C-alpha cells in the first residue's frame, strides 16, 4: 500500500512492504521504500530509474539520504548505509543509532510489529500524465526516508488530501499504536532508572 501527499513543495509517499520491514541485530533496518510500477492512492506510478540521478548526485557530493522519524527534520534517528534501485524498487538498509532515544523507541516498535512501513520525502523532477490521468514519475529528487508508525497519522501523511475522520476500526488501531509507543517509553524510562541506580549503588 502506498499513500502520497504534499506540503511546501516536498512530497511524501508511504509504502508498507508486503513482507514488512526487517530488523536485525536490534538496530539494522532494511526494506523497500518504494516499488516501481504500482499505482498509489494519489494516482502516481514511480517508473524504474526514477531515483538514479538523485542517488548519483548524492554520492558525488558525499551526502546520504536522511533517516528521519515521522518526516521530522528535527528527529534524525539513524543513517541509511545503502539506498539503491533494483528491478523491484528502491531498497534501503540502515542503522538505528542506540544513542538516540527516539531510535531506541523505534527499535522497540519495530520489534513489536507496531511499525510496518517506510515513507519517502522527495521532489518530483520529471513526470507526465498518461491517458488514464495517472502521473508517471520519471525522475525523483530523494531527500529522506522515514520510519512511520501508521500512514493515517498526521506525521505520516503530511499534506494528504482531506480525508474523513478515521472509522472505529482505524481509531482502535491508532489507539493500540499509541499504547505501544507509551509502553516503549515507559520501558526505556525503567531501563534508564535501573542504569542510574546500578551506577550509583
Short mmCIF file of N, CA, C and O in Angstrom, two decimals, residues 46-152:
data_model
loop_
_atom_site.label_atom_id
_atom_site.label_comp_id
_atom_site.label_asym_id
_atom_site.label_seq_id
_atom_site.Cartn_x
_atom_site.Cartn_y
_atom_site.Cartn_z
N UNK A 46 5.63 5.25 -9.92
CA UNK A 46 7.06 5.53 -9.99
C UNK A 46 7.67 4.59 -11.04
O UNK A 46 7.48 3.37 -10.98
N UNK A 47 8.40 5.17 -11.98
CA UNK A 47 8.99 4.38 -13.06
C UNK A 47 10.39 3.91 -12.69
O UNK A 47 11.10 4.58 -11.93
N UNK A 48 10.81 2.75 -13.22
CA UNK A 48 12.18 2.29 -12.98
C UNK A 48 13.20 3.35 -13.40
O UNK A 48 13.04 4.02 -14.42
N UNK A 49 14.22 3.54 -12.58
CA UNK A 49 15.25 4.53 -12.87
C UNK A 49 14.95 5.91 -12.34
O UNK A 49 15.76 6.83 -12.49
N UNK A 50 13.78 6.09 -11.69
CA UNK A 50 13.37 7.43 -11.25
C UNK A 50 14.33 8.02 -10.22
O UNK A 50 14.46 9.25 -10.12
N UNK A 51 15.00 7.18 -9.44
CA UNK A 51 15.87 7.68 -8.37
C UNK A 51 17.34 7.77 -8.79
O UNK A 51 18.17 8.29 -8.03
N UNK A 52 17.68 7.26 -9.97
CA UNK A 52 19.09 7.11 -10.35
C UNK A 52 19.87 8.42 -10.31
O UNK A 52 20.96 8.49 -9.73
N UNK A 53 19.35 9.47 -10.92
CA UNK A 53 20.08 10.74 -10.97
C UNK A 53 20.27 11.33 -9.58
O UNK A 53 21.34 11.84 -9.25
N UNK A 54 19.24 11.25 -8.75
CA UNK A 54 19.32 11.79 -7.39
C UNK A 54 20.36 11.05 -6.57
O UNK A 54 21.17 11.66 -5.87
N UNK A 55 20.34 9.72 -6.65
CA UNK A 55 21.30 8.92 -5.89
C UNK A 55 22.73 9.18 -6.37
O UNK A 55 23.66 9.25 -5.55
N UNK A 56 22.90 9.35 -7.67
CA UNK A 56 24.24 9.64 -8.21
C UNK A 56 24.72 11.01 -7.73
O UNK A 56 25.89 11.18 -7.37
N UNK A 57 23.83 12.00 -7.70
CA UNK A 57 24.20 13.34 -7.26
C UNK A 57 24.58 13.34 -5.78
O UNK A 57 25.55 13.99 -5.37
N UNK A 58 23.82 12.60 -4.97
CA UNK A 58 24.15 12.49 -3.55
C UNK A 58 25.52 11.86 -3.35
O UNK A 58 26.33 12.33 -2.54
N UNK A 59 25.78 10.77 -4.09
CA UNK A 59 27.06 10.08 -3.96
C UNK A 59 28.21 10.99 -4.38
O UNK A 59 29.26 11.04 -3.72
N UNK A 60 28.02 11.75 -5.46
CA UNK A 60 29.07 12.65 -5.94
C UNK A 60 29.37 13.75 -4.94
O UNK A 60 30.51 14.21 -4.82
N UNK A 61 28.34 14.15 -4.20
CA UNK A 61 28.51 15.22 -3.21
C UNK A 61 28.93 14.68 -1.85
O UNK A 61 29.15 15.45 -0.91
N UNK A 62 29.04 13.36 -1.73
CA UNK A 62 29.42 12.76 -0.46
C UNK A 62 28.34 12.87 0.60
O UNK A 62 28.65 12.90 1.80
N UNK A 63 27.08 12.95 0.17
CA UNK A 63 25.97 13.07 1.12
C UNK A 63 25.12 11.81 1.11
O UNK A 63 25.20 11.00 0.18
N UNK A 64 24.30 11.65 2.14
CA UNK A 64 23.41 10.49 2.26
C UNK A 64 21.96 10.93 2.33
O UNK A 64 21.65 12.05 2.74
N UNK A 65 21.08 10.02 1.95
CA UNK A 65 19.66 10.21 2.19
C UNK A 65 19.45 10.16 3.70
O UNK A 65 20.03 9.31 4.39
N UNK A 66 18.67 11.07 4.26
CA UNK A 66 18.48 11.14 5.70
C UNK A 66 17.49 10.07 6.18
O UNK A 66 16.52 9.74 5.50
N UNK A 67 17.74 9.53 7.37
CA UNK A 67 16.78 8.65 8.04
C UNK A 67 16.11 9.47 9.13
O UNK A 67 16.76 9.88 10.10
N UNK A 68 14.81 9.70 8.96
CA UNK A 68 14.07 10.53 9.91
C UNK A 68 12.96 9.73 10.58
O UNK A 68 12.56 8.66 10.12
N UNK A 69 12.46 10.28 11.67
CA UNK A 69 11.30 9.75 12.37
C UNK A 69 10.10 10.62 12.00
O UNK A 69 10.10 11.82 12.25
N UNK A 70 9.09 10.02 11.36
CA UNK A 70 7.84 10.71 11.03
C UNK A 70 8.05 11.96 10.16
O UNK A 70 7.33 12.95 10.32
N UNK A 71 9.04 11.94 9.28
CA UNK A 71 9.33 13.06 8.37
C UNK A 71 9.74 14.33 9.12
O UNK A 71 9.68 15.42 8.55
N UNK A 72 10.15 14.20 10.37
CA UNK A 72 10.51 15.38 11.15
C UNK A 72 12.01 15.65 10.99
O UNK A 72 12.83 14.88 11.50
N UNK A 73 12.39 16.75 10.32
CA UNK A 73 13.82 17.02 10.12
C UNK A 73 14.57 17.26 11.42
O UNK A 73 15.80 17.20 11.45
N UNK A 74 13.84 17.52 12.50
CA UNK A 74 14.49 17.72 13.81
C UNK A 74 14.73 16.39 14.52
O UNK A 74 15.30 16.38 15.60
N UNK A 75 14.29 15.28 13.90
CA UNK A 75 14.42 13.98 14.57
C UNK A 75 15.08 12.93 13.68
O UNK A 75 14.46 11.93 13.31
N UNK A 76 16.37 13.10 13.35
CA UNK A 76 17.10 12.01 12.70
C UNK A 76 17.29 10.89 13.70
O UNK A 76 17.56 11.15 14.89
N UNK A 77 17.11 9.65 13.28
CA UNK A 77 17.20 8.53 14.23
C UNK A 77 18.23 7.49 13.82
O UNK A 77 18.42 6.49 14.52
N UNK A 78 18.91 7.73 12.71
CA UNK A 78 19.90 6.76 12.27
C UNK A 78 20.51 7.19 10.95
O UNK A 78 20.40 8.35 10.55
N UNK A 79 21.14 6.23 10.28
CA UNK A 79 21.75 6.50 8.97
C UNK A 79 21.38 5.38 8.01
O UNK A 79 21.30 4.21 8.39
N UNK A 80 21.13 5.76 6.77
CA UNK A 80 20.93 4.77 5.71
C UNK A 80 22.29 4.47 5.10
O UNK A 80 22.91 5.35 4.52
N UNK A 81 22.77 3.25 5.27
CA UNK A 81 24.07 2.85 4.74
C UNK A 81 23.99 2.48 3.26
O UNK A 81 24.98 2.59 2.53
N UNK A 82 22.82 2.02 2.85
CA UNK A 82 22.64 1.62 1.45
C UNK A 82 21.26 2.07 0.97
O UNK A 82 20.24 1.77 1.60
N UNK A 83 21.24 2.82 -0.11
CA UNK A 83 19.99 3.22 -0.77
C UNK A 83 20.23 2.97 -2.25
O UNK A 83 21.06 3.64 -2.87
N UNK A 84 19.52 2.00 -2.82
CA UNK A 84 19.79 1.63 -4.21
C UNK A 84 18.52 1.21 -4.93
O UNK A 84 17.55 0.78 -4.32
N UNK A 85 18.56 1.37 -6.22
CA UNK A 85 17.49 0.88 -7.08
C UNK A 85 17.82 -0.54 -7.53
O UNK A 85 18.98 -0.85 -7.82
N UNK A 86 16.80 -1.39 -7.60
CA UNK A 86 16.96 -2.67 -8.27
C UNK A 86 15.75 -2.85 -9.19
O UNK A 86 15.02 -1.89 -9.44
N UNK A 87 15.54 -4.04 -9.70
CA UNK A 87 14.44 -4.24 -10.64
C UNK A 87 13.08 -4.02 -9.99
O UNK A 87 12.09 -3.74 -10.69
N UNK A 88 13.01 -4.14 -8.68
CA UNK A 88 11.73 -4.03 -7.97
C UNK A 88 11.42 -2.61 -7.51
O UNK A 88 10.27 -2.18 -7.54
N UNK A 89 12.42 -1.91 -7.02
CA UNK A 89 12.16 -0.58 -6.49
C UNK A 89 13.35 0.01 -5.78
O UNK A 89 14.50 -0.29 -6.12
N UNK A 90 13.08 0.82 -4.78
CA UNK A 90 14.12 1.49 -4.00
C UNK A 90 14.33 0.71 -2.71
O UNK A 90 13.46 0.71 -1.83
N UNK A 91 15.49 0.07 -2.60
CA UNK A 91 15.80 -0.75 -1.42
C UNK A 91 16.73 0.02 -0.50
O UNK A 91 17.68 0.66 -0.95
N UNK A 92 16.44 -0.03 0.81
CA UNK A 92 17.25 0.70 1.78
C UNK A 92 17.69 -0.23 2.91
O UNK A 92 16.97 -1.14 3.30
N UNK A 93 18.89 0.01 3.40
CA UNK A 93 19.40 -0.66 4.59
C UNK A 93 20.09 0.38 5.45
O UNK A 93 20.89 1.18 4.93
N UNK A 94 19.78 0.38 6.74
CA UNK A 94 20.40 1.38 7.60
C UNK A 94 20.45 0.94 9.04
O UNK A 94 20.02 -0.16 9.39
N UNK A 95 20.98 1.83 9.89
CA UNK A 95 21.16 1.53 11.30
C UNK A 95 20.47 2.58 12.17
O UNK A 95 20.67 3.78 11.97
N UNK A 96 19.65 2.11 13.12
CA UNK A 96 19.14 2.99 14.16
C UNK A 96 20.27 3.24 15.15
O UNK A 96 21.01 2.32 15.50
N UNK A 97 20.41 4.49 15.58
CA UNK A 97 21.51 4.83 16.49
C UNK A 97 21.05 4.70 17.94
O UNK A 97 20.18 5.46 18.39
N UNK A 98 21.60 3.74 18.69
CA UNK A 98 21.14 3.49 20.05
C UNK A 98 21.35 4.66 21.00
O UNK A 98 20.72 4.74 22.05
N UNK A 99 22.23 5.58 20.64
CA UNK A 99 22.46 6.75 21.49
C UNK A 99 21.29 7.74 21.42
O UNK A 99 21.19 8.65 22.25
N UNK A 100 20.42 7.57 20.43
CA UNK A 100 19.28 8.48 20.23
C UNK A 100 18.02 7.83 20.82
O UNK A 100 17.64 6.73 20.45
N UNK A 101 17.39 8.53 21.78
CA UNK A 101 16.23 7.97 22.48
C UNK A 101 15.12 7.56 21.52
O UNK A 101 14.53 6.49 21.64
N UNK A 102 14.82 8.41 20.54
CA UNK A 102 13.74 8.11 19.60
C UNK A 102 14.08 6.88 18.76
O UNK A 102 13.19 6.11 18.39
N UNK A 103 15.35 6.67 18.49
CA UNK A 103 15.77 5.49 17.73
C UNK A 103 15.53 4.23 18.55
O UNK A 103 15.12 3.19 18.01
N UNK A 104 15.78 4.30 19.86
CA UNK A 104 15.52 3.13 20.71
C UNK A 104 14.02 2.83 20.74
O UNK A 104 13.61 1.67 20.74
N UNK A 105 13.20 3.87 20.78
CA UNK A 105 11.75 3.66 20.75
C UNK A 105 11.34 3.03 19.42
O UNK A 105 10.51 2.12 19.38
N UNK A 106 11.93 3.52 18.32
CA UNK A 106 11.61 2.96 17.01
C UNK A 106 11.98 1.48 16.94
O UNK A 106 11.23 0.67 16.40
N UNK A 107 13.13 1.12 17.50
CA UNK A 107 13.54 -0.28 17.51
C UNK A 107 12.55 -1.14 18.29
O UNK A 107 12.20 -2.24 17.88
N UNK A 108 12.08 -0.61 19.43
CA UNK A 108 11.10 -1.35 20.23
C UNK A 108 9.81 -1.54 19.46
O UNK A 108 9.19 -2.61 19.48
N UNK A 109 9.35 -0.51 18.76
CA UNK A 109 8.12 -0.58 18.00
C UNK A 109 8.26 -1.52 16.80
O UNK A 109 7.33 -2.25 16.46
N UNK A 110 9.43 -1.50 16.16
CA UNK A 110 9.67 -2.43 15.06
C UNK A 110 9.63 -3.86 15.55
O UNK A 110 9.02 -4.74 14.93
N UNK A 111 10.28 -4.11 16.68
CA UNK A 111 10.30 -5.47 17.24
C UNK A 111 8.90 -5.95 17.58
O UNK A 111 8.58 -7.13 17.44
N UNK A 112 8.04 -5.03 18.02
CA UNK A 112 6.67 -5.39 18.40
C UNK A 112 5.72 -5.46 17.21
O UNK A 112 4.57 -5.85 17.35
N UNK A 113 6.21 -5.05 16.03
CA UNK A 113 5.35 -5.04 14.85
C UNK A 113 4.45 -3.83 14.74
O UNK A 113 3.55 -3.79 13.91
N UNK A 114 4.67 -2.82 15.58
CA UNK A 114 3.83 -1.62 15.55
C UNK A 114 4.20 -0.70 14.38
O UNK A 114 3.40 0.13 13.97
N UNK A 115 5.42 -0.82 13.87
CA UNK A 115 5.85 -0.09 12.68
C UNK A 115 5.98 -1.12 11.56
O UNK A 115 6.63 -2.15 11.75
N UNK A 116 5.36 -0.83 10.42
CA UNK A 116 5.47 -1.80 9.33
C UNK A 116 5.66 -1.14 7.97
O UNK A 116 5.42 -1.75 6.94
N UNK A 117 6.11 0.09 7.96
CA UNK A 117 6.28 0.73 6.67
C UNK A 117 7.31 1.84 6.66
O UNK A 117 7.84 2.23 7.68
N UNK A 118 7.60 2.32 5.46
CA UNK A 118 8.53 3.41 5.23
C UNK A 118 7.81 4.51 4.46
O UNK A 118 6.81 4.25 3.78
N UNK A 119 8.33 5.72 4.54
CA UNK A 119 7.75 6.83 3.79
C UNK A 119 8.88 7.69 3.27
O UNK A 119 9.81 8.00 4.01
N UNK A 120 8.82 8.03 1.99
CA UNK A 120 9.88 8.83 1.39
C UNK A 120 9.46 10.29 1.29
O UNK A 120 8.28 10.60 1.10
N UNK A 121 10.43 11.18 1.45
CA UNK A 121 10.23 12.61 1.22
C UNK A 121 11.02 12.99 -0.02
O UNK A 121 12.21 12.70 -0.10
N UNK A 122 10.38 13.61 -1.01
CA UNK A 122 11.02 13.83 -2.30
C UNK A 122 10.40 15.01 -3.03
O UNK A 122 9.33 15.51 -2.65
N UNK A 123 11.06 15.44 -4.09
CA UNK A 123 10.50 16.41 -5.03
C UNK A 123 10.46 15.77 -6.41
O UNK A 123 11.39 15.07 -6.80
N UNK A 124 9.39 16.00 -7.14
CA UNK A 124 9.27 15.47 -8.49
C UNK A 124 10.04 16.37 -9.45
O UNK A 124 9.84 17.58 -9.49
N UNK A 125 10.95 15.77 -10.21
CA UNK A 125 11.73 16.50 -11.21
C UNK A 125 11.09 16.37 -12.58
O UNK A 125 10.89 17.37 -13.29
N UNK A 126 10.75 15.14 -12.98
CA UNK A 126 10.10 14.92 -14.27
C UNK A 126 8.95 13.94 -14.11
O UNK A 126 9.10 12.88 -13.48
N UNK A 127 7.81 14.30 -14.66
CA UNK A 127 6.64 13.43 -14.60
C UNK A 127 5.71 13.79 -15.76
O UNK A 127 5.78 14.89 -16.31
N UNK A 128 4.87 12.83 -16.14
CA UNK A 128 3.88 13.10 -17.19
C UNK A 128 2.60 12.36 -16.87
O UNK A 128 2.60 11.36 -16.13
N UNK A 129 1.50 12.86 -17.40
CA UNK A 129 0.20 12.21 -17.22
C UNK A 129 -0.04 11.25 -18.38
O UNK A 129 0.18 11.60 -19.54
N UNK A 130 -0.52 10.05 -18.06
CA UNK A 130 -0.86 9.13 -19.13
C UNK A 130 -2.32 9.32 -19.52
O UNK A 130 -3.02 10.19 -18.99
N UNK A 131 -2.81 8.48 -20.44
CA UNK A 131 -4.17 8.63 -20.96
C UNK A 131 -5.22 8.45 -19.87
O UNK A 131 -6.33 8.99 -19.96
N UNK A 132 -4.87 7.71 -18.83
CA UNK A 132 -5.81 7.47 -17.73
C UNK A 132 -5.74 8.56 -16.67
O UNK A 132 -6.46 8.51 -15.67
N UNK A 133 -4.86 9.55 -16.86
CA UNK A 133 -4.74 10.64 -15.91
C UNK A 133 -3.79 10.35 -14.77
O UNK A 133 -3.69 11.14 -13.82
N UNK A 134 -3.09 9.22 -14.83
CA UNK A 134 -2.13 8.88 -13.78
C UNK A 134 -0.82 9.62 -14.01
O UNK A 134 -0.38 9.80 -15.15
N UNK A 135 -0.21 10.06 -12.92
CA UNK A 135 1.07 10.74 -13.02
C UNK A 135 2.18 9.69 -12.96
O UNK A 135 2.28 8.93 -11.99
N UNK A 136 3.00 9.66 -13.99
CA UNK A 136 4.10 8.70 -14.08
C UNK A 136 5.39 9.45 -13.75
O UNK A 136 5.81 10.33 -14.50
N UNK A 137 5.98 9.11 -12.60
CA UNK A 137 7.17 9.82 -12.11
C UNK A 137 8.42 9.23 -12.73
O UNK A 137 8.79 8.09 -12.46
N UNK A 138 9.07 10.02 -13.59
CA UNK A 138 10.25 9.54 -14.31
C UNK A 138 11.55 9.90 -13.61
O UNK A 138 12.56 9.21 -13.77
N UNK A 139 11.54 11.01 -12.85
CA UNK A 139 12.75 11.41 -12.11
C UNK A 139 12.34 12.05 -10.79
O UNK A 139 11.50 12.95 -10.76
N UNK A 140 12.95 11.55 -9.72
CA UNK A 140 12.61 12.00 -8.37
C UNK A 140 13.87 12.45 -7.65
O UNK A 140 14.91 11.78 -7.70
N UNK A 141 13.78 13.59 -6.98
CA UNK A 141 14.87 14.09 -6.14
C UNK A 141 14.58 13.63 -4.72
O UNK A 141 13.73 14.19 -4.03
N UNK A 142 15.29 12.59 -4.28
CA UNK A 142 15.02 11.96 -2.99
C UNK A 142 15.71 12.72 -1.87
O UNK A 142 16.92 12.94 -1.92
N UNK A 143 14.96 13.12 -0.85
CA UNK A 143 15.51 13.85 0.28
C UNK A 143 15.71 12.97 1.50
O UNK A 143 16.73 13.04 2.17
N UNK A 144 14.69 12.17 1.83
CA UNK A 144 14.78 11.40 3.07
C UNK A 144 13.86 10.18 3.00
O UNK A 144 12.94 10.12 2.19
N UNK A 145 14.16 9.21 3.85
CA UNK A 145 13.30 8.03 4.03
C UNK A 145 13.01 7.94 5.52
O UNK A 145 13.94 7.86 6.34
N UNK A 146 11.72 7.97 5.87
CA UNK A 146 11.31 7.98 7.27
C UNK A 146 10.72 6.65 7.70
O UNK A 146 10.07 5.95 6.91
N UNK A 147 10.91 6.33 8.98
CA UNK A 147 10.15 5.27 9.61
C UNK A 147 8.87 5.90 10.14
O UNK A 147 8.92 6.98 10.75
N UNK A 148 7.74 5.26 9.90
CA UNK A 148 6.46 5.81 10.35
C UNK A 148 5.65 4.73 11.04
O UNK A 148 5.76 3.55 10.72
N UNK A 149 4.85 5.14 12.00
CA UNK A 149 4.07 4.16 12.75
C UNK A 149 2.83 3.71 12.01
O UNK A 149 2.45 2.55 12.09
N UNK A 150 2.18 4.63 11.29
CA UNK A 150 0.93 4.27 10.61
C UNK A 150 0.60 5.38 9.62
O UNK A 150 0.69 6.55 9.97
N UNK A 151 0.23 5.05 8.39
CA UNK A 151 0.06 6.10 7.39
C UNK A 151 -1.08 7.07 7.66
O UNK A 151 -1.09 8.17 7.12
N UNK A 152 -2.05 6.72 8.49
CA UNK A 152 -3.16 7.62 8.77
C UNK A 152 -2.82 8.67 9.83
O UNK A 152 -3.58 9.59 10.07
#
